[in-house]
Tab-separated table of C-alpha atoms in Angstrom:
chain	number	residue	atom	x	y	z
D	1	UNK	CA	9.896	-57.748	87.604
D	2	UNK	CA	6.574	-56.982	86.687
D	3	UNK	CA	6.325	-55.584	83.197
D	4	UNK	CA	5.098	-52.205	81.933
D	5	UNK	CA	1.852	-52.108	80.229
D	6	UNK	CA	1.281	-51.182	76.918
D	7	UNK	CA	-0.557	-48.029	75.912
D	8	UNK	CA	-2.605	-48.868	72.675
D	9	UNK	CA	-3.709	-45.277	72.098
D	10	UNK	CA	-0.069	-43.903	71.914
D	11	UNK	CA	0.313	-42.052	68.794
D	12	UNK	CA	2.244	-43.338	65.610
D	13	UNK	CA	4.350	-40.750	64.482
D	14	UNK	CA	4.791	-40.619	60.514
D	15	UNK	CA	7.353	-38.532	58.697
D	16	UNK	CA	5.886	-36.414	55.897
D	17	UNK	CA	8.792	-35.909	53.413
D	18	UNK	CA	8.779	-32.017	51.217
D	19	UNK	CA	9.301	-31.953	47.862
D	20	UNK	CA	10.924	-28.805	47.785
D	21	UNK	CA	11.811	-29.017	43.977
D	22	UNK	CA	7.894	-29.323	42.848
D	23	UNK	CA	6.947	-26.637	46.312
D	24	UNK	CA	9.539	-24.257	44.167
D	25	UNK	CA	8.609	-25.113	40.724
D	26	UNK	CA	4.736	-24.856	41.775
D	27	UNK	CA	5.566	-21.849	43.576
D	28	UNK	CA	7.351	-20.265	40.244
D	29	UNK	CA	4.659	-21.197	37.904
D	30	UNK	CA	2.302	-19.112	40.434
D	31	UNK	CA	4.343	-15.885	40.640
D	32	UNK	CA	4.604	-15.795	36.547
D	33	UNK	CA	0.594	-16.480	36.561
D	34	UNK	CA	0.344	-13.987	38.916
D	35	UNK	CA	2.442	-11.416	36.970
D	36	UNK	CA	1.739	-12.434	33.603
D	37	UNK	CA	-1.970	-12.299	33.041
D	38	UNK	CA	-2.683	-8.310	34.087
D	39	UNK	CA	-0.390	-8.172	31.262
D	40	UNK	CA	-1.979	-10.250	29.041
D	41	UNK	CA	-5.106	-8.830	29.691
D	42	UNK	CA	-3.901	-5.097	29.431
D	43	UNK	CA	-2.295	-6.251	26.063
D	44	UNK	CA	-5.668	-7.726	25.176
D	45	UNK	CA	-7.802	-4.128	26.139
D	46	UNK	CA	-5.051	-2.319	23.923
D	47	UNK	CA	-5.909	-4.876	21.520
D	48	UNK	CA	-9.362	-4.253	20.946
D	49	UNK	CA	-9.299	-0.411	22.028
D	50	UNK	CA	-6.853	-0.231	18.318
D	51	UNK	CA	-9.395	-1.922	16.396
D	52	UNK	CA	-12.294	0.440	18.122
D	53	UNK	CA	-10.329	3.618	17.780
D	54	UNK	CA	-10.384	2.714	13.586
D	55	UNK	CA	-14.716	2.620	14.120
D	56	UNK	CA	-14.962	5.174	16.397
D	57	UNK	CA	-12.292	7.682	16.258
D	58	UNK	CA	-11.779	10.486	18.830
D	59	UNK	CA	-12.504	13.192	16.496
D	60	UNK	CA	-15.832	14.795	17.248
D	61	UNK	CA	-16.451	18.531	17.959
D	62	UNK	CA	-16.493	19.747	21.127
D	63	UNK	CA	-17.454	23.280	23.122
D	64	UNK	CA	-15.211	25.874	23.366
D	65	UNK	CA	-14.674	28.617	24.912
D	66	UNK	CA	-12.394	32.675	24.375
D	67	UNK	CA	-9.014	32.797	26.633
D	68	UNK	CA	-10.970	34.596	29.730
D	69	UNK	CA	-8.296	36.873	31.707
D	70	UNK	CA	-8.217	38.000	35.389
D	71	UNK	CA	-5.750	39.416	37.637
D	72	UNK	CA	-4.066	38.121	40.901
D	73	UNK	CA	-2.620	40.811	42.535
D	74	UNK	CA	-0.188	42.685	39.882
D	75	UNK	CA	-0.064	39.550	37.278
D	76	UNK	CA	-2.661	38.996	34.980
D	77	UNK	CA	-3.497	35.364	34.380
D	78	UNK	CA	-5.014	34.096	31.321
D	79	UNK	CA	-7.021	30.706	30.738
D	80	UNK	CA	-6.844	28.847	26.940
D	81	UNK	CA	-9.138	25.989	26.509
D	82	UNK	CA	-8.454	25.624	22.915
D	83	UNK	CA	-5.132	24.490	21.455
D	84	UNK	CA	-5.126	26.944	18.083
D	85	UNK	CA	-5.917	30.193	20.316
D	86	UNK	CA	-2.725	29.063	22.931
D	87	UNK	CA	-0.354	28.478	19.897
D	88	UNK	CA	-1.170	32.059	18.503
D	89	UNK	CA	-0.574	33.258	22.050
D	90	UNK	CA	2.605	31.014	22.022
D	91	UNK	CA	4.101	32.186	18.531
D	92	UNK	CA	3.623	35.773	19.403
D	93	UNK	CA	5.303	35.857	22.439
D	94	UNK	CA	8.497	34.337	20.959
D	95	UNK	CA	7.836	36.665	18.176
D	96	UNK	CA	8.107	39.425	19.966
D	97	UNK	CA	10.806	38.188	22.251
D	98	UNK	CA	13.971	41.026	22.991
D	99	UNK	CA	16.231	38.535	25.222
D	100	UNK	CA	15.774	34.934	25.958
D	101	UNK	CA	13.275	32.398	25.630
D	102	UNK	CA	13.016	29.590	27.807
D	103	UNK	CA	10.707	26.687	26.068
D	104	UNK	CA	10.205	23.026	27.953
D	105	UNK	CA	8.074	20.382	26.956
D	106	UNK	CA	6.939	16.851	26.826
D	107	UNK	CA	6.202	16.123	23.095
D	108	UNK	CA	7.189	18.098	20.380
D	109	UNK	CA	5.554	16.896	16.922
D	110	UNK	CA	7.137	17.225	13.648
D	111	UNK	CA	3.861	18.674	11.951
D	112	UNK	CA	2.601	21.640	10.688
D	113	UNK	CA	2.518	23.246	14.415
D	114	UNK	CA	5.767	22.079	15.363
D	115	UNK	CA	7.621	23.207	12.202
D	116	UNK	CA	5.950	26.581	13.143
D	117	UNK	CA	7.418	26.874	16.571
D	118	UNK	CA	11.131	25.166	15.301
D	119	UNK	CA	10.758	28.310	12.795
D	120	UNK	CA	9.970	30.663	15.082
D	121	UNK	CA	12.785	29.978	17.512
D	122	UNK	CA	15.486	29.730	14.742
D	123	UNK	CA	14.306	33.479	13.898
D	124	UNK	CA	14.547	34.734	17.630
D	125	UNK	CA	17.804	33.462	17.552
D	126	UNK	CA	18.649	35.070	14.680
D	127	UNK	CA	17.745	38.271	15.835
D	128	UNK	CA	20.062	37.865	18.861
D	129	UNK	CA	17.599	36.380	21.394
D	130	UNK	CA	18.834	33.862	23.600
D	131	UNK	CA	17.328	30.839	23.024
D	132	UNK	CA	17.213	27.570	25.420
D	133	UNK	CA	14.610	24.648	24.860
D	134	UNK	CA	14.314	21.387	26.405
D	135	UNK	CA	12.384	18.489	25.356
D	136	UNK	CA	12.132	14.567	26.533
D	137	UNK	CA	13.706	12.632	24.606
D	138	UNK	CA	11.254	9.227	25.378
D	139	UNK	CA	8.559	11.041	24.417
D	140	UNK	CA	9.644	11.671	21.281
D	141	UNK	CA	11.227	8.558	20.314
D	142	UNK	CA	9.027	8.624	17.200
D	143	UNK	CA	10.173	12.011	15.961
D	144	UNK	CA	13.534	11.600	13.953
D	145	UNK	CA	16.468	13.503	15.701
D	146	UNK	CA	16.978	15.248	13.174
D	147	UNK	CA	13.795	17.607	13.876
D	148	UNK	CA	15.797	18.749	16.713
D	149	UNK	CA	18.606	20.269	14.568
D	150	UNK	CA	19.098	23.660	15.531
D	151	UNK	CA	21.370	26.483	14.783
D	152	UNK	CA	24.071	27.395	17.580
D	153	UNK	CA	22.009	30.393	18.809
D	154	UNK	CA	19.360	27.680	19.627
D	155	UNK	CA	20.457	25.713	23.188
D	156	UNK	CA	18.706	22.258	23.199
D	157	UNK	CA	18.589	19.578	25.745
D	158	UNK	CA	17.524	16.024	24.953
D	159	UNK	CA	16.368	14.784	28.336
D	160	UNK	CA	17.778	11.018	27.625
D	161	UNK	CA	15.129	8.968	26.618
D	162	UNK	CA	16.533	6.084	28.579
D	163	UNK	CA	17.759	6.174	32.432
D	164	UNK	CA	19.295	3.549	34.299
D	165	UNK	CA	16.919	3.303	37.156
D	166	UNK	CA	13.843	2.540	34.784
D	167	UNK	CA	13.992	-1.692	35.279
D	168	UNK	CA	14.664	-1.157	38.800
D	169	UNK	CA	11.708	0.861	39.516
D	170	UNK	CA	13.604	3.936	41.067
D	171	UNK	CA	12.082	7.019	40.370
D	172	UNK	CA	15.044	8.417	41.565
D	173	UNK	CA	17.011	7.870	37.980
D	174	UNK	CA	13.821	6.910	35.725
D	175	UNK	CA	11.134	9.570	35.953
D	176	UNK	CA	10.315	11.564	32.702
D	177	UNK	CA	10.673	15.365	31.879
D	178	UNK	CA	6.431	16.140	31.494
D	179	UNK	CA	6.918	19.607	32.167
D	180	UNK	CA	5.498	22.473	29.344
D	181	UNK	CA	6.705	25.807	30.376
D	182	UNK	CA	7.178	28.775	28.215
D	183	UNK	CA	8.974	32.192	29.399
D	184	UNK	CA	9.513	34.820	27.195
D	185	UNK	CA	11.945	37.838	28.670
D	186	UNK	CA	10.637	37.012	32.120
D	187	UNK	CA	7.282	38.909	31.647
D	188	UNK	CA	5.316	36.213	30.096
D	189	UNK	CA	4.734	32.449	30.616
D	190	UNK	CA	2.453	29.596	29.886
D	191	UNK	CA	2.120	26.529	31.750
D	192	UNK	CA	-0.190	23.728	31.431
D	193	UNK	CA	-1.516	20.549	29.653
D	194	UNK	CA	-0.821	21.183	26.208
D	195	UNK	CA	2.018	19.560	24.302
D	196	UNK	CA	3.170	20.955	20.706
D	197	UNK	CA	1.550	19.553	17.657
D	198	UNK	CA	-1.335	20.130	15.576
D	199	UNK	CA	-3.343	17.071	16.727
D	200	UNK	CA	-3.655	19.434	20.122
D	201	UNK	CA	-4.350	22.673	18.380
D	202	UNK	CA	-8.027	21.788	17.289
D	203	UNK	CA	-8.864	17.787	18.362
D	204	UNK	CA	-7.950	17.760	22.277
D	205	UNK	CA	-9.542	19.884	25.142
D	206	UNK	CA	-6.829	20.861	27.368
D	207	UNK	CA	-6.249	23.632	29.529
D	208	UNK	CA	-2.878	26.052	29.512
D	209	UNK	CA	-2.281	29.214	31.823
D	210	UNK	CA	-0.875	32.288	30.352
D	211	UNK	CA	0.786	34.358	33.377
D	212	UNK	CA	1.870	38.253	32.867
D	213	UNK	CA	3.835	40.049	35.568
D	214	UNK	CA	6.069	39.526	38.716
D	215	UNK	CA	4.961	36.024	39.192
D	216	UNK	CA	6.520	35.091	35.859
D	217	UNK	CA	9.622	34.183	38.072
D	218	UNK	CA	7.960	30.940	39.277
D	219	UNK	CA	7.902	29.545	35.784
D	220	UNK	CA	11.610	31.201	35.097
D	221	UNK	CA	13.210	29.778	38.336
D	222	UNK	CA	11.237	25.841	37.633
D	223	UNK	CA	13.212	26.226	33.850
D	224	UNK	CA	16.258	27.333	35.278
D	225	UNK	CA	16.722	24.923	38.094
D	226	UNK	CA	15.824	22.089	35.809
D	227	UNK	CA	18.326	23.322	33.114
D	228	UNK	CA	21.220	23.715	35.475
D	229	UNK	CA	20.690	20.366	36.930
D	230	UNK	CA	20.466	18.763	33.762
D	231	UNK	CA	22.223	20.373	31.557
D	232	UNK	CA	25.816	18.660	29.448
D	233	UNK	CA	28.721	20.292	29.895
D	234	UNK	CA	28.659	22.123	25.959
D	235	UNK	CA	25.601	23.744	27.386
D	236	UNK	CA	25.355	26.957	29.226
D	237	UNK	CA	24.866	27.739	32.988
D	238	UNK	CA	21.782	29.936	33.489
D	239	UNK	CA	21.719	32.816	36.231
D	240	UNK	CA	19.189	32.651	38.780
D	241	UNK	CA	18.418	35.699	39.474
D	242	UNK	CA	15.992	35.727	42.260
D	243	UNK	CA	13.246	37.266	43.351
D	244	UNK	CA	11.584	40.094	45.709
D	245	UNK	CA	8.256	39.077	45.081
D	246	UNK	CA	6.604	36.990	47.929
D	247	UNK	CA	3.307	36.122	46.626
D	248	UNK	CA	1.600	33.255	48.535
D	249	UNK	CA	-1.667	33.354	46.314
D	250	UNK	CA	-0.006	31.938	43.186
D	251	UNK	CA	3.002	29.495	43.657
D	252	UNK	CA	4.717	27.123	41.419
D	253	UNK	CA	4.808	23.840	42.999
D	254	UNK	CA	7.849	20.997	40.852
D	255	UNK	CA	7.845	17.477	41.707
D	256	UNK	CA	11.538	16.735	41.217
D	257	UNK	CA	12.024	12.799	41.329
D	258	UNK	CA	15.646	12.677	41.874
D	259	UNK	CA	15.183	14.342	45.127
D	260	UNK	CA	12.046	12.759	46.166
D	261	UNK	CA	10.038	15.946	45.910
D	262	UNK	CA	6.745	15.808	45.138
D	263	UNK	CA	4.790	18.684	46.811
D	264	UNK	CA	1.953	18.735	43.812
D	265	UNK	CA	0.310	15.235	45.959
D	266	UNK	CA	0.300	17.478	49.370
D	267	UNK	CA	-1.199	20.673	47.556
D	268	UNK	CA	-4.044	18.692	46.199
D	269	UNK	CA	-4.754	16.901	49.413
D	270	UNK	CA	-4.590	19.986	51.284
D	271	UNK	CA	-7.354	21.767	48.486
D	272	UNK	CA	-9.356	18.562	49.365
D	273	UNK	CA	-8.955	18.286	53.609
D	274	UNK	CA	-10.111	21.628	53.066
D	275	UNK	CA	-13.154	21.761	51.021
D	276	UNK	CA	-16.496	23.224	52.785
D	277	UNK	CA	-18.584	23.733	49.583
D	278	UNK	CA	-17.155	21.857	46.226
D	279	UNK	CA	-14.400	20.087	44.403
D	280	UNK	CA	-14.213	20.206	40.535
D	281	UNK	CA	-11.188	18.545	39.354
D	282	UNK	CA	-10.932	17.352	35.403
D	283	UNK	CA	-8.154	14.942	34.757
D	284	UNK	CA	-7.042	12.747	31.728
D	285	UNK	CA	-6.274	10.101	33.448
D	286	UNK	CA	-7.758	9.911	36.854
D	287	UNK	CA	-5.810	6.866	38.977
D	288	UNK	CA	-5.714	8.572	42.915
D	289	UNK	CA	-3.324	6.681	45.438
D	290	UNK	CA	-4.722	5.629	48.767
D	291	UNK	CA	-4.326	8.756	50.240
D	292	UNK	CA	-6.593	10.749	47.250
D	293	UNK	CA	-8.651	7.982	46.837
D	294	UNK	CA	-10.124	8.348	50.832
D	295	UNK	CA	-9.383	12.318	51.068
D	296	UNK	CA	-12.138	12.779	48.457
D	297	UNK	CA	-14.396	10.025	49.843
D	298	UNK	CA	-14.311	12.331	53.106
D	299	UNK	CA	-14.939	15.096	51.649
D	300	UNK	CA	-17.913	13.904	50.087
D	301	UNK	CA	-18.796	12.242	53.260
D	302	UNK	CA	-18.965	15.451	54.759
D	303	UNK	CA	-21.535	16.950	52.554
D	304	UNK	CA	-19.162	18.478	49.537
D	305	UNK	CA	-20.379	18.660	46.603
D	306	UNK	CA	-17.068	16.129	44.831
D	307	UNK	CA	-17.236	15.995	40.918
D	308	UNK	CA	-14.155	14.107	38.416
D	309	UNK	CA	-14.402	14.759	35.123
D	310	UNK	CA	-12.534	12.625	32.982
D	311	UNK	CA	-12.748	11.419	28.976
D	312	UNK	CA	-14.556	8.359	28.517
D	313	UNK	CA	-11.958	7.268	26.315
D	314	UNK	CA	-8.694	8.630	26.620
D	315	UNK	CA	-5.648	7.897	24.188
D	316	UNK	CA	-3.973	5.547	27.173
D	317	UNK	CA	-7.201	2.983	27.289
D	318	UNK	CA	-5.049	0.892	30.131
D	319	UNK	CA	-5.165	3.904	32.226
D	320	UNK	CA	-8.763	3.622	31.541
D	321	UNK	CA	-9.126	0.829	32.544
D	322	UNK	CA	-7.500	1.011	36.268
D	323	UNK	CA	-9.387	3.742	36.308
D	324	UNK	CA	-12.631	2.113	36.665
D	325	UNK	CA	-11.658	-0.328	38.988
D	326	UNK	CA	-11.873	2.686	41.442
D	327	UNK	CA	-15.106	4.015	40.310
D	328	UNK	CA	-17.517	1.467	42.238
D	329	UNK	CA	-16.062	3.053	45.510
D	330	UNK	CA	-15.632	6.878	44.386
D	331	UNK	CA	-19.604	6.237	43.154
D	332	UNK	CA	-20.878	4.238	46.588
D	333	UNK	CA	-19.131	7.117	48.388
D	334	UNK	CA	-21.159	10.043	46.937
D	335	UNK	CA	-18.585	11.267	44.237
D	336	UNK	CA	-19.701	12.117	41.173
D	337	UNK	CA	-18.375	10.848	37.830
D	338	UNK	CA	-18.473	12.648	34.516
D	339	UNK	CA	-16.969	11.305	31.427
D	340	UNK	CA	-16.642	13.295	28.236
D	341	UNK	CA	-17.856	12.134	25.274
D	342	UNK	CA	-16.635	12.014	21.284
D	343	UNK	CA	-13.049	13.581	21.915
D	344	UNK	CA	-9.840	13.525	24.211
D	345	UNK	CA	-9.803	15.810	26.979
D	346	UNK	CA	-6.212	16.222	28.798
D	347	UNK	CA	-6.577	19.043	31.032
D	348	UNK	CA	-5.005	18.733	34.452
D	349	UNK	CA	-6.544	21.252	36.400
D	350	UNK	CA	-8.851	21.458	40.050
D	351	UNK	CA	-11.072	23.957	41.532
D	352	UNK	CA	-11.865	23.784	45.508
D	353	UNK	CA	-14.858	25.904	47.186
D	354	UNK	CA	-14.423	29.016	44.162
D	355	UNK	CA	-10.987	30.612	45.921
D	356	UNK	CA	-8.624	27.270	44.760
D	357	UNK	CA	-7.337	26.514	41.820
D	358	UNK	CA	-4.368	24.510	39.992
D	359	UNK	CA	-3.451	24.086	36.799
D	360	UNK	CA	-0.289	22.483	35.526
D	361	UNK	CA	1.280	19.274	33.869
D	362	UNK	CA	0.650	16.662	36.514
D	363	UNK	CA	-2.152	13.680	36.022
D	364	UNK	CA	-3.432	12.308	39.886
D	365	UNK	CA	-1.886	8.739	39.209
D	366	UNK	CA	1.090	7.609	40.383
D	367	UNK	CA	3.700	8.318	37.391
D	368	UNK	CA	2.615	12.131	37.536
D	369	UNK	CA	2.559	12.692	41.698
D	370	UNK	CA	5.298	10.770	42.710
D	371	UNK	CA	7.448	9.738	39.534
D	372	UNK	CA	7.986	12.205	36.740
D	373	UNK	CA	8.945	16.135	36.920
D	374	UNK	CA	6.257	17.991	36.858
D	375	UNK	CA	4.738	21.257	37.233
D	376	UNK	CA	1.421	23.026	38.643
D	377	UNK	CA	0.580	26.341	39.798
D	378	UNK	CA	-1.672	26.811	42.879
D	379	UNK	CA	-3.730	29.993	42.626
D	380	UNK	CA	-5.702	31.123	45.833
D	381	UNK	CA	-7.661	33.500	43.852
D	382	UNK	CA	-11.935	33.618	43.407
D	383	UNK	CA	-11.536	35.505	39.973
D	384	UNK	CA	-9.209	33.115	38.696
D	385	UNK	CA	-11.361	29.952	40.410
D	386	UNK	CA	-14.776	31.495	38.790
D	387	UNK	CA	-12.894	30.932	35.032
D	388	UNK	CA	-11.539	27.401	35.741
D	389	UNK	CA	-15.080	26.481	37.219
D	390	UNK	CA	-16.596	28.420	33.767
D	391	UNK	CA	-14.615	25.782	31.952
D	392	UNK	CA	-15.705	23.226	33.976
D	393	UNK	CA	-19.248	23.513	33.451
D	394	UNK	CA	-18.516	23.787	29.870
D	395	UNK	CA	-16.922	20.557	30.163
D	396	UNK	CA	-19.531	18.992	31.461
D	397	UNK	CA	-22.305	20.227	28.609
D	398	UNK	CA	-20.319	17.736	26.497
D	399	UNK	CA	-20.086	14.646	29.568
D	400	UNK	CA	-22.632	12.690	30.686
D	401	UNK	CA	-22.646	11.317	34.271
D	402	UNK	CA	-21.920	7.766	35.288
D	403	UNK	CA	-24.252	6.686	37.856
D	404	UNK	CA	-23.926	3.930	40.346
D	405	UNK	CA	-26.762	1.762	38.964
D	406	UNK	CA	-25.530	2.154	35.246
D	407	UNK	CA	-22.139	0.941	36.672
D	408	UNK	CA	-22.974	-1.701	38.358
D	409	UNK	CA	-24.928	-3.599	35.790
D	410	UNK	CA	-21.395	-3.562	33.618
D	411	UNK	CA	-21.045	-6.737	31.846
D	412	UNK	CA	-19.491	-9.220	34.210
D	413	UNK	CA	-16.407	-9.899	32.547
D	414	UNK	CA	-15.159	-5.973	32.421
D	415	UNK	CA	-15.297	-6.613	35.914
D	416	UNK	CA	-13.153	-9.679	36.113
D	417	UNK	CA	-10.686	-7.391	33.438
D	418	UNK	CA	-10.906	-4.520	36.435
D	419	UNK	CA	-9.764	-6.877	39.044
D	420	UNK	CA	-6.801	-8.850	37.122
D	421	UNK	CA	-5.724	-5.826	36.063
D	422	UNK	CA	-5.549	-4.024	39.024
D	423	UNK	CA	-1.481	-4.863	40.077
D	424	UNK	CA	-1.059	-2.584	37.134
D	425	UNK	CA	-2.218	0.418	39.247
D	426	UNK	CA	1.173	1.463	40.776
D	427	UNK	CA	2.715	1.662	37.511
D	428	UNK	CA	0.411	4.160	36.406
C-alpha cells in the first residue's frame, strides 16, 4: 500500500492555558483604579479649595437690587434678590398670620436669622395660628436637634436624614427634601433659592418669589401633598382643599422622587426647544444631562442668543469642577459663559425670549432634576420675564465672561483633573 504523504506546512496547534486567578485579580485592581482616583482627585480639589477659601474668602460686596413687583393676571408676584429684604418680607407675613402657616425648607441655621424665625413661629402659635414646618433633616445634621424643639402648637417634620435607598443609588427612597416654600393663610407665599440663616441674608445672591393672590394654592397644595405623604402618625392630616383657579401662565411644577416625577427637566427643555430670541438662565451649580447639554447647543446653533451665569466659585468646588468639564463644548457651540466674581451666587432661576420665566429650588444637575424634591414655578408672563432679565443683567455687571481662547489655554493638568473626574458627573 502506498503510503500517504506528509504535509510539512500543516499547522501545530498549541494550547494557551488562562490564568483566570491573575485575569480576575488584574481585572479587580482595574475597577478600584478606575473608581478610586475621581475620588482621590475630587478629595484633592476639596483639599486645596479649603486652604484657598481661608486666602480668598467669598465675602465681597456685590450689586443689589429693591424687590420689583408685577402682576400676572389677579396675583401679584414679587422678585427679592437680597436675603435681608426677603427675611423682613418673611417675618412679617408670619407676623401677621390669622390661621396657619405652612413653612418648608432645606437648611435651617441656628443663628441670629434662624432664632428670629423659631421666635416668630412659637408666637403665631401662641396666638392660635396653626403652625406646620418641615425641614431636612441631612441638611441639618450640623444643627443640634435640639434647635428644633418646639411647643405643641408648632407641627414639625424631620425629613429623616438617612433613607435606605441612598447606597443603592435609588432615588426612589434616597432623594432629599430641597424644597423652601412659605404660605401664610393661603394669600401669600414665597418660593425660591434662599435657605434660612444669616450667612444668606447679606453674603449670597439668590433669588426668592413672593406670590399674592389665587395662585397662592400652587405653593399650598406642593406643602400639603408633601406633608400628607410624609408625615408620622402623631402628626396631623392636612385638608386639601382645592382649587377653581385654572391659571396656565403661572404653575407650580414638584419633582417627587418616590414617584419618578420630575416635570421641572421637561419645563426647562421645553423653554429651550422653544427659544427664537434668548436664554438667560443663572444657576449655582450648572451640571446639564445629555439632553440640556445638546438642547442649548441647538438653540444656540440656531442663532439664540444662550447665556449661563454661574459663580466662579461656588461653596460645592467639586460641582465646580464637573462643571467645567462641559464648558469646552457649551463655549465651541456658541454659548456664552459668565461667572460671578468675589461672592456666592445660588439663584436658580431662567428667562426664555422675555415671556418665560422660572424660579424655584431646583439646580440643572442631576441630584436637583431627577433626584431630590423640588420645586419651581413657571411663569408665562413678559412683566414678570422683564424683572428676572433686570436681575440678570445686574448679575452680570459683577461676572466677567469666559471666552473660548482664555479656556483653552487652562493649565494642562486642570484638564487631566476635568477628565478623571468626570464619572463623578451623575452623582451630581
Amino acid at each position: 500500500m502506498p503510503l500517504r504523504p506528509q504535509n510539512p506546512a500543516s499547522p501545530v496547534r498549541v494550547r494557551f492555558q488562562v490564568d483566570w486567578p491573575t485575569v480576575r485579580k488584574l481585572a479587580t485592581r482595574a475597577a478600584l483604579v478606575t473608581v478610586a482616583a475621581p475620588v482621590v482627585v475630587a478629595a484633592g480639589v476639596m483639599a486645596l479649595e479649603r486652604f484657598r477659601r481661608h486666602q480668598y474668602p467669598l465675602d465681597a460686596p456685590f450689586p443689589t437690587a429693591p424687590p420689583a413687583s408685577t402682576r400676572v393676571q389677579d396675583t401679584t408676584a414679587t422678585v427679592y434678590t437680597y436675603g435681608a429684604d426677603l427675611y423682613e418680607a418673611m417675618l412679617e407675613a408670619i407676623e401677621g398670620a390669622r390661621h396657619q402657616v405652612f413653612l418648608e425648607t432645606y437648611i435651617w441655621k441656628n443663628d441670629d436669622v434662624g432664632e428670629q424665625f423659631k421666635a416668630a413661629l412659637r408666637e403665631a402659635a401662641d396666638r392660635g395660628v396653626e403652625v406646620y414646618v418641615v425641614y431636612d433633616g441631612f441638611a441639618n445634621l450640623v444643627i443640634p436637634r435640639s434647635f428644633y424643639d418646639m411647643p405643641p402648637g408648632v407641627h414639625m417634620l424631620r425629613f429623616p436624614a438617612f433613607r435606605p435607598g441612598l447606597l443603592m443609588l435609588d432615588v426612589r427612597h434616597s432623594g432629599r427634601n430641597h424644597r423652601k416654600i412659605l404660605v401664610v393663610d393661603d394669600e401669600i407665599a414665597f418660593v425660591g433659592g434662599y435657605n434660612i440663616g444669616t450667612l444668606y441674608a447679606t453674603r449670597w445672591r439668590d433669588t426668592h418669589l413672593r406670590i399674592a393672590g389665587p395662585s397662592v394654592w400652587e405653593l399650598r397644595n406642593a406643602f400639603v401633598d408633601f406633608w400628607n405623604r410624609w408625615r408620622t402618625p402623631d402628626l396631623p392630616v392636612l385638608q386639601d382643599v382645592g382649587s377653581n383657579l385654572w391659571l396656565p401662565q403661572l404653575r407650580a411644577a414638584r419633582n417627587a422622587p418616590s414617584e419618578l416625577v420630575f416635570p421641572i427637566r421637561g419645563i426647562y427643555l421645553d423653554a429651550i426647544d422653544r427659544a427664537c430670541s434668548h436664554i438667560y438662565i443663572t444657576q449655582a451649580y450648572f451640571i446639564p444631562d445629555a439632553d440640556i447639554h445638546t438642547a442649548l447647543l441647538e438653540a444656540a446653533a440656531r442663532g439664540v442668543d444662550v447665556r449661563v451665569l454661574m459663580p466662579e466659585r461656588s461653596n460645592h468646588v467639586v460641582a465646580d469642577w464637573l462643571a467645567r468639564g462641559l464648558y469646552s463644548t457649551l463655549l465651541r457651540g456658541g454659548v456664552r459663559i459668565f461667572l460671578y466674581q468675589g461672592a456666592m451666587i445660588h439663584a436658580k432661576t431662567a428667562t426664555v425670549d422675555g415671556i418665560w420665566t422660572t424660579v424655584g429650588t431646583a439646580n440643572i444637575d442631576r441630584l436637583s432634576l431627577t433626584g431630590n424634591y423640588e420645586i419651581n414655578l413657571e411663569v408665562v408672563d413678559d412683566g414678570l420675564a422683564a424683572e428676572l432679565e433686570s436681575a440678570f443683567r445686574m448679575d452680570e455687571s459683577n461676572s466677567r465672561e469666559l471666552t473660548l481662547d482664555e479656556w483653552e489655554r487652562r493649565h494642562p493638568l486642570s484638564k487631566i483633573a476635568e477628565r478623571i473626574m468626570a464619572p463623578l458627573r451623575p452623582l451630581l
